[in-house]
PDB file of C-alpha atoms in Angstrom:
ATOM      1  CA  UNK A   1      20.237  -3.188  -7.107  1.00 83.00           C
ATOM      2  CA  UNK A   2      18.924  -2.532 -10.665  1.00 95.00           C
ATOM      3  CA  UNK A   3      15.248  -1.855 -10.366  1.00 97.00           C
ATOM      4  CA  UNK A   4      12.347  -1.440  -7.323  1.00 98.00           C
ATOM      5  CA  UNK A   5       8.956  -1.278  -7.537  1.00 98.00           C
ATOM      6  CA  UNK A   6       7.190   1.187  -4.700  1.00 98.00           C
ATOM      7  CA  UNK A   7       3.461   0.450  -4.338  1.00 98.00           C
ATOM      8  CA  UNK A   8       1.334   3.264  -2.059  1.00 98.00           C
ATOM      9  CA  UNK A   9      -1.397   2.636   0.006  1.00 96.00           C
ATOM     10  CA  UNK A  10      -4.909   3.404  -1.005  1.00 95.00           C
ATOM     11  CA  UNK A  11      -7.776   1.147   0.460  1.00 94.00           C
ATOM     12  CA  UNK A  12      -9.481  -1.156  -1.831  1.00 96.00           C
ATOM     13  CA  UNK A  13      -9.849   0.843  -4.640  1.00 97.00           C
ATOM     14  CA  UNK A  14      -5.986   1.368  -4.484  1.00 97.00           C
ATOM     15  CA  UNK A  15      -5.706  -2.354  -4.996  1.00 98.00           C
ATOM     16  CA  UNK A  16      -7.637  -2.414  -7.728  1.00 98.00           C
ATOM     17  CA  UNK A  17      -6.143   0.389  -9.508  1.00 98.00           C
ATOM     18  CA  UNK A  18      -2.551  -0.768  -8.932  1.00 98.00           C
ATOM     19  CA  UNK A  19      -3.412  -4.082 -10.382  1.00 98.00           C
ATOM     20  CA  UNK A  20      -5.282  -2.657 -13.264  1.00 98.00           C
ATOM     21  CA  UNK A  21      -2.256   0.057 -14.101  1.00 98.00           C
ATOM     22  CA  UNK A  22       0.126  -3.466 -13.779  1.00 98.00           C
ATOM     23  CA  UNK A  23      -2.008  -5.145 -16.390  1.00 98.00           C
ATOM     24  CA  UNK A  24      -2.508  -2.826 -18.399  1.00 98.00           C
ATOM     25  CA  UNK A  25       1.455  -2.219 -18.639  1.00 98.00           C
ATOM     26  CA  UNK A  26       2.151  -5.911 -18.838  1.00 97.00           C
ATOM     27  CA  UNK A  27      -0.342  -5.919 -21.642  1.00 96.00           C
ATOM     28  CA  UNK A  28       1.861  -3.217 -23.822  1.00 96.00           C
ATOM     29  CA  UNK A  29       4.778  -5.162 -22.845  1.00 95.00           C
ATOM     30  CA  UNK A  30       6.075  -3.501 -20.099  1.00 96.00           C
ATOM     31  CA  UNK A  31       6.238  -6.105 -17.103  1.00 95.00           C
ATOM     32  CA  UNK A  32       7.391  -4.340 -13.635  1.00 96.00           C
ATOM     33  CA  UNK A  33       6.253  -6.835 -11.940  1.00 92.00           C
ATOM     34  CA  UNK A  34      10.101  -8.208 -12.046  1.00 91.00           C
ATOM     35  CA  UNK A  35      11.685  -5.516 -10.112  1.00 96.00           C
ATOM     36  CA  UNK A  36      14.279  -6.414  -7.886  1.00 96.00           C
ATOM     37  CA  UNK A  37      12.788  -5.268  -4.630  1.00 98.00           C
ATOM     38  CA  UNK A  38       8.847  -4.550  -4.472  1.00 98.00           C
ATOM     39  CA  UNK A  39       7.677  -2.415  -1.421  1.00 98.00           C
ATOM     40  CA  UNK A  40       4.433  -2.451  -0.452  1.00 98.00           C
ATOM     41  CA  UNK A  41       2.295   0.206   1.641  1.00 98.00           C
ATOM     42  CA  UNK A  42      -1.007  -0.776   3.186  1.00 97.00           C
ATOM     43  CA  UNK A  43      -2.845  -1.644  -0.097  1.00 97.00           C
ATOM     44  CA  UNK A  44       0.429  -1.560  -1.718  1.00 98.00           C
ATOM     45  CA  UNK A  45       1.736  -4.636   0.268  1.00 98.00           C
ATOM     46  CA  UNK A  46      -1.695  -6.465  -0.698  1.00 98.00           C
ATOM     47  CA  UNK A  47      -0.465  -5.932  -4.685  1.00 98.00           C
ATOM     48  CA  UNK A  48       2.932  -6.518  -3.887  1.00 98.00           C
ATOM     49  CA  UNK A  49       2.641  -9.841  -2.373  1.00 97.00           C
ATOM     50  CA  UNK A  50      -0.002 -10.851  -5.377  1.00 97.00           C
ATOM     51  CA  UNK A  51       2.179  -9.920  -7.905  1.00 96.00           C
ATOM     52  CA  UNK A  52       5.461 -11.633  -5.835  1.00 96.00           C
ATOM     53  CA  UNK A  53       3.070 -14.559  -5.832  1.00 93.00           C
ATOM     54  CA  UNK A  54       4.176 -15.928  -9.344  1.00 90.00           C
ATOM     55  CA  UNK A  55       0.145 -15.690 -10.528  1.00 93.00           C
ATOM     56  CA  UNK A  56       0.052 -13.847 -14.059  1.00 95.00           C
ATOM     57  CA  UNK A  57      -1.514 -10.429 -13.859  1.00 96.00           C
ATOM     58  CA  UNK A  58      -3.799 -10.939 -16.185  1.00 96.00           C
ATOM     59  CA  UNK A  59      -5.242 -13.371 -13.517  1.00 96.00           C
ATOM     60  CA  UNK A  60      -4.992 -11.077 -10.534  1.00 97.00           C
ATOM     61  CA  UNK A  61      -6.503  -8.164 -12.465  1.00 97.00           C
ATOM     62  CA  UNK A  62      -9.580 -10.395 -13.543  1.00 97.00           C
ATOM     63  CA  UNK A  63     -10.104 -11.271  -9.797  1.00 95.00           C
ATOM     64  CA  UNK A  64     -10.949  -7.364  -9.219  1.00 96.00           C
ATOM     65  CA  UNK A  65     -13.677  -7.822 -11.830  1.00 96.00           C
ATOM     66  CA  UNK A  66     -15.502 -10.162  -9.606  1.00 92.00           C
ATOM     67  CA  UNK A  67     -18.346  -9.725  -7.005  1.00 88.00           C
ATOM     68  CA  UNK A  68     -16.426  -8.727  -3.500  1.00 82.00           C
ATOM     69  CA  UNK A  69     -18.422 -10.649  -1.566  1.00 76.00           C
ATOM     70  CA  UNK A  70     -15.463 -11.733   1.073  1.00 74.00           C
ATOM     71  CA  UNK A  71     -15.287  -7.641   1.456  1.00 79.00           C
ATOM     72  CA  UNK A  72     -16.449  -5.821   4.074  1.00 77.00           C
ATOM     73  CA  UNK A  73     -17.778  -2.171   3.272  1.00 76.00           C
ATOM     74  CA  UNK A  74     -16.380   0.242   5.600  1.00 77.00           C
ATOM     75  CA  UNK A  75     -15.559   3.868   5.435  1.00 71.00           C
ATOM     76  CA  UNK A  76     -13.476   6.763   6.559  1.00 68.00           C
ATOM     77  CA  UNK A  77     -15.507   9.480   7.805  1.00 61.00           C
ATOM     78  CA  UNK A  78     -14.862  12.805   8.012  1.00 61.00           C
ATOM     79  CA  UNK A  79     -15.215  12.241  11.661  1.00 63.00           C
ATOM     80  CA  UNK A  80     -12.678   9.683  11.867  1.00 66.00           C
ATOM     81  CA  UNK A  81     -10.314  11.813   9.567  1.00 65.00           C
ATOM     82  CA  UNK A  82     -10.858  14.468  12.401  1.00 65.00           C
ATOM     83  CA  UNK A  83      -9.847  12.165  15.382  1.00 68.00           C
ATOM     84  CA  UNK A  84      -7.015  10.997  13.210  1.00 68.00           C
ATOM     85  CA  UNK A  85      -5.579  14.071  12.279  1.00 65.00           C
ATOM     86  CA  UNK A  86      -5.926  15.162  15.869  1.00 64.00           C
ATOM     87  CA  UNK A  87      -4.236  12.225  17.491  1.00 64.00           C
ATOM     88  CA  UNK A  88      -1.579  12.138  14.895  1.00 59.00           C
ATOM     89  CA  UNK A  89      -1.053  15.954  14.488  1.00 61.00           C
ATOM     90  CA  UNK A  90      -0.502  17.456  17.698  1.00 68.00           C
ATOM     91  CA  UNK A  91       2.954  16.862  17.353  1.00 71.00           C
ATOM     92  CA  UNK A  92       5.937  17.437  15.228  1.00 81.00           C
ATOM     93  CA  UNK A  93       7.951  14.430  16.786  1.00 88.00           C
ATOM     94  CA  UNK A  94       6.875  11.604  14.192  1.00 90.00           C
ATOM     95  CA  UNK A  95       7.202   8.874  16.583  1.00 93.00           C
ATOM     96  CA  UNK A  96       5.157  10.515  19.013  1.00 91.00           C
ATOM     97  CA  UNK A  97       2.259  11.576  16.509  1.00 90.00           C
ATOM     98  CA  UNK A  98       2.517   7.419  15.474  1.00 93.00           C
ATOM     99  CA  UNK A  99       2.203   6.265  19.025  1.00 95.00           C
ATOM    100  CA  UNK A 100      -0.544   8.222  19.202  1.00 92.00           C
ATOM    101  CA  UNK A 101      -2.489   6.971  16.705  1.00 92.00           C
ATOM    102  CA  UNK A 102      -1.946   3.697  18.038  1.00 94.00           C
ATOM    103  CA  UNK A 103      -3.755   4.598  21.208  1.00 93.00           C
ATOM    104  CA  UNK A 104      -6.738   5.650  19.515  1.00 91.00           C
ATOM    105  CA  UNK A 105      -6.771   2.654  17.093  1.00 93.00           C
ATOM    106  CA  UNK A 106      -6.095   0.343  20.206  1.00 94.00           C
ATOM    107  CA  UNK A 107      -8.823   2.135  21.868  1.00 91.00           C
ATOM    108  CA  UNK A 108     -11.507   2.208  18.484  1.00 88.00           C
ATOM    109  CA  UNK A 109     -14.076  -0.202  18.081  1.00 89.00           C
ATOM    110  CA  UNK A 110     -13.388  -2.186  14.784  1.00 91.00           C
ATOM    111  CA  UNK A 111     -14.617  -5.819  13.617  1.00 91.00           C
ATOM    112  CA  UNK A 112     -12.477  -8.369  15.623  1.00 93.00           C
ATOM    113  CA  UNK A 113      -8.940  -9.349  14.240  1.00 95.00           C
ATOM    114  CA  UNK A 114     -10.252 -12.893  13.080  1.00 95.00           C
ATOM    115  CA  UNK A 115     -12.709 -11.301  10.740  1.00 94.00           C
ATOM    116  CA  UNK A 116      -9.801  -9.001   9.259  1.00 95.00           C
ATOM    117  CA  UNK A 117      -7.900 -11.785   8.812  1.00 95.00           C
ATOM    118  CA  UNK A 118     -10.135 -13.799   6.978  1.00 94.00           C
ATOM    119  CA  UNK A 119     -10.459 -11.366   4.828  1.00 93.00           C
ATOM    120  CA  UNK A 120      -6.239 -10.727   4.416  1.00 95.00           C
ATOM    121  CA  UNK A 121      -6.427 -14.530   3.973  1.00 94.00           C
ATOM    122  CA  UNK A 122      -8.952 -14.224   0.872  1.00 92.00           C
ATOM    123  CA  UNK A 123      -6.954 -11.535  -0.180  1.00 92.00           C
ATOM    124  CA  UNK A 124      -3.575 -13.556  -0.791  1.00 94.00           C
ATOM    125  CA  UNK A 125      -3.351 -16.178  -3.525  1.00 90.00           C
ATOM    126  CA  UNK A 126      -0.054 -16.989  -1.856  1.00 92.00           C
ATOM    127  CA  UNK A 127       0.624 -16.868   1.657  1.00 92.00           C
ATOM    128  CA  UNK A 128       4.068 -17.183   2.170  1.00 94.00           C
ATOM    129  CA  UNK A 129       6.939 -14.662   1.742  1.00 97.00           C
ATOM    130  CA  UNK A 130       8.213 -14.913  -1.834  1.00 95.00           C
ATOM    131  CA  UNK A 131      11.882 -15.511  -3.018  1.00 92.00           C
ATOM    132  CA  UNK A 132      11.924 -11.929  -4.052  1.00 90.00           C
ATOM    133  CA  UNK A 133      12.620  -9.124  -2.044  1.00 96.00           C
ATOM    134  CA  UNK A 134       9.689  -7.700  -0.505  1.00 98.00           C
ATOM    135  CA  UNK A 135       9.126  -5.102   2.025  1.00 98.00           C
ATOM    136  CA  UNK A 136       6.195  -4.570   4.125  1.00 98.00           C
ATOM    137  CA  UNK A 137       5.966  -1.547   5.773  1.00 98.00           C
ATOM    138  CA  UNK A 138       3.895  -1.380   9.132  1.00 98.00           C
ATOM    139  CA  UNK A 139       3.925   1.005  12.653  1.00 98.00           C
ATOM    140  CA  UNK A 140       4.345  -0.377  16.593  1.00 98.00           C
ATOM    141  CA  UNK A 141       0.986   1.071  17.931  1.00 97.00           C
ATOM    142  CA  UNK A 142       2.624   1.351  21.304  1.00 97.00           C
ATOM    143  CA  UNK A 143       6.062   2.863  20.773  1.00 97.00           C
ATOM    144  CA  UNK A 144       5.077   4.688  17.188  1.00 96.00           C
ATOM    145  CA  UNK A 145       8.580   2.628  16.124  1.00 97.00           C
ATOM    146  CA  UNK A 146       8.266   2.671  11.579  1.00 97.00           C
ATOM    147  CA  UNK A 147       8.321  -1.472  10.758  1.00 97.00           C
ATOM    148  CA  UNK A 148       9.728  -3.202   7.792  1.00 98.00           C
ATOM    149  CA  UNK A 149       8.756  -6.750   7.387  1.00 97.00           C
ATOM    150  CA  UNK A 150      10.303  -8.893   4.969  1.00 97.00           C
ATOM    151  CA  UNK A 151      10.721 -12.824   4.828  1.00 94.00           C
ATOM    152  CA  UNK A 152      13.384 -12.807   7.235  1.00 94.00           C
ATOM    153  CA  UNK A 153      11.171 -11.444  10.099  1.00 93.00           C
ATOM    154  CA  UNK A 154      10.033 -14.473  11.328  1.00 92.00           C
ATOM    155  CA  UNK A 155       6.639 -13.201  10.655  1.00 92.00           C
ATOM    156  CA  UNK A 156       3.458 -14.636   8.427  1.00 96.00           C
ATOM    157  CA  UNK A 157       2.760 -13.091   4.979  1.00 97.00           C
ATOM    158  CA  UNK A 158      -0.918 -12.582   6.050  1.00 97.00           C
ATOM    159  CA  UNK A 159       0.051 -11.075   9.631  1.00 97.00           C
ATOM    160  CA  UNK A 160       2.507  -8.453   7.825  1.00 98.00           C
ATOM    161  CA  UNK A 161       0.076  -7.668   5.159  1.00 98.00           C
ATOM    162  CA  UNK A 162      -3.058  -7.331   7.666  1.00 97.00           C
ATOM    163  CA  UNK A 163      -0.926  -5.356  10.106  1.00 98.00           C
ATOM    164  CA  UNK A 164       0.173  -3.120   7.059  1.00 98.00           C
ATOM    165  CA  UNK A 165      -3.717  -2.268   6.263  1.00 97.00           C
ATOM    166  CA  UNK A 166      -4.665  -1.751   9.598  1.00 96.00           C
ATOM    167  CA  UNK A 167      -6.675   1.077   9.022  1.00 94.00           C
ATOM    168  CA  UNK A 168      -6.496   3.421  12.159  1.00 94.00           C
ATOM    169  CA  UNK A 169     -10.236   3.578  13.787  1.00 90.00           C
ATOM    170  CA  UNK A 170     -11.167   1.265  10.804  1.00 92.00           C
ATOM    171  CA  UNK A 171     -10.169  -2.035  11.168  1.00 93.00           C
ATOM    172  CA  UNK A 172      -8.342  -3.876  14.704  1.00 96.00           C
ATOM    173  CA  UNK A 173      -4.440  -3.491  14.760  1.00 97.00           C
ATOM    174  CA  UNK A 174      -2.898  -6.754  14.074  1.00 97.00           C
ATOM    175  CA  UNK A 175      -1.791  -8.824  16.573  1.00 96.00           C
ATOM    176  CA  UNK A 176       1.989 -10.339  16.612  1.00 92.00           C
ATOM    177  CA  UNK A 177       3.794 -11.683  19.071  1.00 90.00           C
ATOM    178  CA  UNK A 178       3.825  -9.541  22.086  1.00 92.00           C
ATOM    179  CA  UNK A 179       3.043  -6.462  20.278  1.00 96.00           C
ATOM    180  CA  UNK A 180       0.483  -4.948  18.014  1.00 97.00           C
ATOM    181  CA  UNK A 181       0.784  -3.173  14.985  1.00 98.00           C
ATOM    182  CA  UNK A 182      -0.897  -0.609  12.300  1.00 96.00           C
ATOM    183  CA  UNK A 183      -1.255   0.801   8.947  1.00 94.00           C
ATOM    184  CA  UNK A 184       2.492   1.814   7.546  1.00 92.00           C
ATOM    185  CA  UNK A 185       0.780   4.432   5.689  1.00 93.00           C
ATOM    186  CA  UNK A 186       0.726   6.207   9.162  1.00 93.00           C
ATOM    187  CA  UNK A 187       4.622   6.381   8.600  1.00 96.00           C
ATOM    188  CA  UNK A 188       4.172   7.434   5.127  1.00 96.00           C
ATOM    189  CA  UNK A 189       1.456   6.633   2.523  1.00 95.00           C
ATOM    190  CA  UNK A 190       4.094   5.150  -0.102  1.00 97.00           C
ATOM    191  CA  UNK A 191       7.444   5.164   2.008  1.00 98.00           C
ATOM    192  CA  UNK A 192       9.442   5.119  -1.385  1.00 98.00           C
ATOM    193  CA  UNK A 193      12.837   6.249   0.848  1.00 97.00           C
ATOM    194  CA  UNK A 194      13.066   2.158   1.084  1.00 98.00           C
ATOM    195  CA  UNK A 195      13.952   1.611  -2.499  1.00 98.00           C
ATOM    196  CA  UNK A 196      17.240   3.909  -1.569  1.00 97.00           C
ATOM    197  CA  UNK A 197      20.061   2.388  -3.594  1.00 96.00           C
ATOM    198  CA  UNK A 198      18.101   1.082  -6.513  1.00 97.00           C
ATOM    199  CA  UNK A 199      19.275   2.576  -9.801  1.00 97.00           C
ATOM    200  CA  UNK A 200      15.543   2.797 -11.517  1.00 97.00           C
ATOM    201  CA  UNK A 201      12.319   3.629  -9.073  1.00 98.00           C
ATOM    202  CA  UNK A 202       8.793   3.318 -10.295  1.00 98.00           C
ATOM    203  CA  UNK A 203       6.236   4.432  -7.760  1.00 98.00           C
ATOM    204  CA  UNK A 204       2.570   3.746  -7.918  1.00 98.00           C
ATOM    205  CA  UNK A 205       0.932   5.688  -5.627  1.00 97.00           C
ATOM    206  CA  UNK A 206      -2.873   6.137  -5.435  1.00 97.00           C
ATOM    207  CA  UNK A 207      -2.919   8.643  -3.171  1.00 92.00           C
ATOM    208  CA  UNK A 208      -0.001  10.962  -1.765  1.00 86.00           C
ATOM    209  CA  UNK A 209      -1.413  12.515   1.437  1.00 83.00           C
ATOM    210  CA  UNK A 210       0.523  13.613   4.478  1.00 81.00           C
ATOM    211  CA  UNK A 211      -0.357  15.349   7.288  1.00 77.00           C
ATOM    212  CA  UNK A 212       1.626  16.419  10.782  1.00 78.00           C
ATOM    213  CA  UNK A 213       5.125  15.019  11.220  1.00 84.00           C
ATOM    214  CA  UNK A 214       4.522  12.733   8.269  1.00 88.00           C
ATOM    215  CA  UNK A 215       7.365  12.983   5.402  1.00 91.00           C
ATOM    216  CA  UNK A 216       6.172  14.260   1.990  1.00 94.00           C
ATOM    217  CA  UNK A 217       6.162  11.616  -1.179  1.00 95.00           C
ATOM    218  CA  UNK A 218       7.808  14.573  -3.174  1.00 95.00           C
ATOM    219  CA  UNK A 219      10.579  14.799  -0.289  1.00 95.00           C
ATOM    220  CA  UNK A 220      11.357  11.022  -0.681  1.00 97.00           C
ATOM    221  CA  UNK A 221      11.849  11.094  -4.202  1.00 97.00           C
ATOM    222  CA  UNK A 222      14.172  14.136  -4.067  1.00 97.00           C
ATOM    223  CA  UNK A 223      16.472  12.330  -1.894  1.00 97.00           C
ATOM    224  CA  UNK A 224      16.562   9.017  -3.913  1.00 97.00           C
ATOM    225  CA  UNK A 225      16.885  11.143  -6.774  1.00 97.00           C
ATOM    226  CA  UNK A 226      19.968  13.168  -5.440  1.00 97.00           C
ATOM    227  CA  UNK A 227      21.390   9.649  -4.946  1.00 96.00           C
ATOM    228  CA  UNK A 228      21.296   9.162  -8.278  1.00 96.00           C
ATOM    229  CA  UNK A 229      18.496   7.299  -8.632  1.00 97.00           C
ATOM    230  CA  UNK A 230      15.974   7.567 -11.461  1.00 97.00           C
ATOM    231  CA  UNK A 231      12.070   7.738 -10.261  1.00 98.00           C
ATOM    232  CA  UNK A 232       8.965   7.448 -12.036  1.00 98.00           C
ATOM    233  CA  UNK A 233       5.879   8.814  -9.646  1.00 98.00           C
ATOM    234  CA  UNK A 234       2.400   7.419 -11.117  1.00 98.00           C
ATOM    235  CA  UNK A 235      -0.980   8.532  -9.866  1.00 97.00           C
ATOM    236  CA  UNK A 236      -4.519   8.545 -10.815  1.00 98.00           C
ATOM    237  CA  UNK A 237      -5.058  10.813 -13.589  1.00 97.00           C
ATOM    238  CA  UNK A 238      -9.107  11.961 -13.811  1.00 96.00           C
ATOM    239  CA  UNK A 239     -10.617   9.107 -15.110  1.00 96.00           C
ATOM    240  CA  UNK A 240      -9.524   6.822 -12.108  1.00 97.00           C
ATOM    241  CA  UNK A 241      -9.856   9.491  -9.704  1.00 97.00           C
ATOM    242  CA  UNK A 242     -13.674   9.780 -10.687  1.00 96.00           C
ATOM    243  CA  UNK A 243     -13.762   5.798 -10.094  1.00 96.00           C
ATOM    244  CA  UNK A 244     -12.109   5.514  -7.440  1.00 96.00           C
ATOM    245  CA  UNK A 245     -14.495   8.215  -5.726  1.00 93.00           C
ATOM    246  CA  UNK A 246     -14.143   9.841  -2.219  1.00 89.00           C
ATOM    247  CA  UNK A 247     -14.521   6.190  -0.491  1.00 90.00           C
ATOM    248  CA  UNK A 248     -11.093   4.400  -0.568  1.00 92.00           C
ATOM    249  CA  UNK A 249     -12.424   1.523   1.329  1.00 91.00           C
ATOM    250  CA  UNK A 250     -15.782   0.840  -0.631  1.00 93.00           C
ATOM    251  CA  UNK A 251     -15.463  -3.025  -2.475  1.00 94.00           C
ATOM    252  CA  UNK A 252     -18.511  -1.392  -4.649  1.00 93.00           C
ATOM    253  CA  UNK A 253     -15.828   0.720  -6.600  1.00 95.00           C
ATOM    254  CA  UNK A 254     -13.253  -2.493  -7.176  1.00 95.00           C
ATOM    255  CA  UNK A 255     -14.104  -2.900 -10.801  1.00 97.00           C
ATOM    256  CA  UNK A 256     -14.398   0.564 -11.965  1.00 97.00           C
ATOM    257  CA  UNK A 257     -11.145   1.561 -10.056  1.00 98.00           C
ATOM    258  CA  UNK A 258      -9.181  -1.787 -11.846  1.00 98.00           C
ATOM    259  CA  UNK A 259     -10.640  -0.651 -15.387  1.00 98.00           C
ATOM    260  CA  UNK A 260      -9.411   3.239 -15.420  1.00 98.00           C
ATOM    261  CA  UNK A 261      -5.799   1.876 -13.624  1.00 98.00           C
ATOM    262  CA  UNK A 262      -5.759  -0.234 -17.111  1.00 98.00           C
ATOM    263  CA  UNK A 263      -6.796   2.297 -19.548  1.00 97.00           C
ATOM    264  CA  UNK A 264      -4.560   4.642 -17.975  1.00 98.00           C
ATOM    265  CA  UNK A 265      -1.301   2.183 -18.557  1.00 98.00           C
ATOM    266  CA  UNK A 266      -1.950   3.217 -22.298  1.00 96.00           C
ATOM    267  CA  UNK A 267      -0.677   6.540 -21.613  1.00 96.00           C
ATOM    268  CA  UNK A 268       2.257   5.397 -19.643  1.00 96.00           C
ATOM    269  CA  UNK A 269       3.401   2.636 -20.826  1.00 97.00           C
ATOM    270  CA  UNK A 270       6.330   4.229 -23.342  1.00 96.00           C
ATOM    271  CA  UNK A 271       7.538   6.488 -20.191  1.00 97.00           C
ATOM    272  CA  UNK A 272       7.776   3.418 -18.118  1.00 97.00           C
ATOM    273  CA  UNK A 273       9.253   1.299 -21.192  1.00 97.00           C
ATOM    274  CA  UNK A 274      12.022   4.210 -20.978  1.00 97.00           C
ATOM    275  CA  UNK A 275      12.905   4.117 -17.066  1.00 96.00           C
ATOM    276  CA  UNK A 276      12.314   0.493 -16.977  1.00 94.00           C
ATOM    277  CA  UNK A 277      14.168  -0.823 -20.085  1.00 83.00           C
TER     278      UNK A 277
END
């Protein structure tokens, strides 16, 4: 495998700013959307089934300039950082912490999973599983067992996205099958180990935290990088942290967040021209 595309997790905003660092590449004619295999975190698997969909970025990027009116505001608290951190890190046994995060977002009160998934729906010009390679990363609330989803899971687009964004205490795990699942960013917030055998790595990762059992970004790129891969880490530099803000999940800051992602591409794109090319 020649080339994989990571994309991190990162609310709303993240979305935005993914799309708008995408564009803004494209623009200086440096496409990544073309990778071999795309893997997609939480917001991550929102881009990375948009820009599997075939639609030109230019068009996806525009869409983040528009009114969210299908988006629900919704934040995360300090108080519901607390109560995650202290689910997830009493624990140094990963699949423990996960299945205990699961509890709580089993037992949080959230909008109901038809509402989320109207709003998945809305977010997907495409809703079934392209004929790329794309991974969706997601966690088992019950068992804490790390999920990849791909087209040969025998699971919808929308359900794999939606459970991937299932933001503990924030929004309902998703429903499939028999089980129920949540955010993959619980596993990791960019889970860039899954691009392991890919000669060229770009990651796009809007935000990088880790706490308890979880495994460090920086950790994941050293292995792929002992196996002799070559990785690219982009994140926000000041001007889209500032517009992003300290609400992830607030549709207010789309815009903004999609305009600094594509004014930052300016100052990437010859570094990405060199891994990429």
């Amino acid at each position: 495998m020649e080339r994989a595309l990571v994309l991190g997790g990162g609310g709303v905003t993240g979305v935005a700013w993914e799309l708008g660092l995408l564009a803004g590449l494209a623009e200086r004619g440096v496409d990544v959307s073309e990778a071999d295999l795309v893997v997609g975190t939480s917001a991550g698997s929102v881009v990375g089934a948009q820009v599997c969909s075939g639609l030109p970025l230019e068009q996806l990027y525009a869409e983040q300039l528009t009114p969210p009116s299908g988006e629900r505001p919704a934040r995360l608290g300090m108080s519901a950082l607390a109560r995650l951190v202290w689910a997830g890190g009493r624990t140094r046994d990963a699949v423990r912490s996960r299945a205990r995060i699961g509890a709580m977002a089993v037992a949080a009160r959230t909008p109901s999973e038809a509402s989320r998934r109207a709003v998945i729906e809305a977010r997907l010009p495409v809703r079934e599983w392209p004929a790329r390679r794309l991974l969706v990363t997601a966690v088992d609330a019950a068992s804490g067992e790390f999920v990849v989803f791909d087209g040969d899971s025998g699971m919808s687009l929308v359900d794999a996205v939606g459970a991937s964004c299932a933001v503990p205490g924030v929004w309902p795990p998703v429903t499939i099958g028999a089980r129920r699942y949540i955010d993959g960013g619980m596993r990791s917030a960019v889970n860039a180990d899954l691009a392991s055998g890919a000669r060229r790595v770009l990651v796009i990762a809007p935000t990088s935290v880790a706490f308890g059992p979880m495994p460090r970004l920086s950790a994941h790129v050293a292995e792929l990088r002992q196996a002799g891969s070559r990785v690219l880490v982009v994140t926000p530099d000041g001007g889209a942290r500032k517009a992003i803000g300290r609400n992830v999940l607030d549709p207010a800051r789309r815009a903004g967040s999609a305009r600094a992602g594509r004014a930052q591409a300016a100052a990437l794109a010859d570094e990405v021209a060199a891994l990429w090319a």
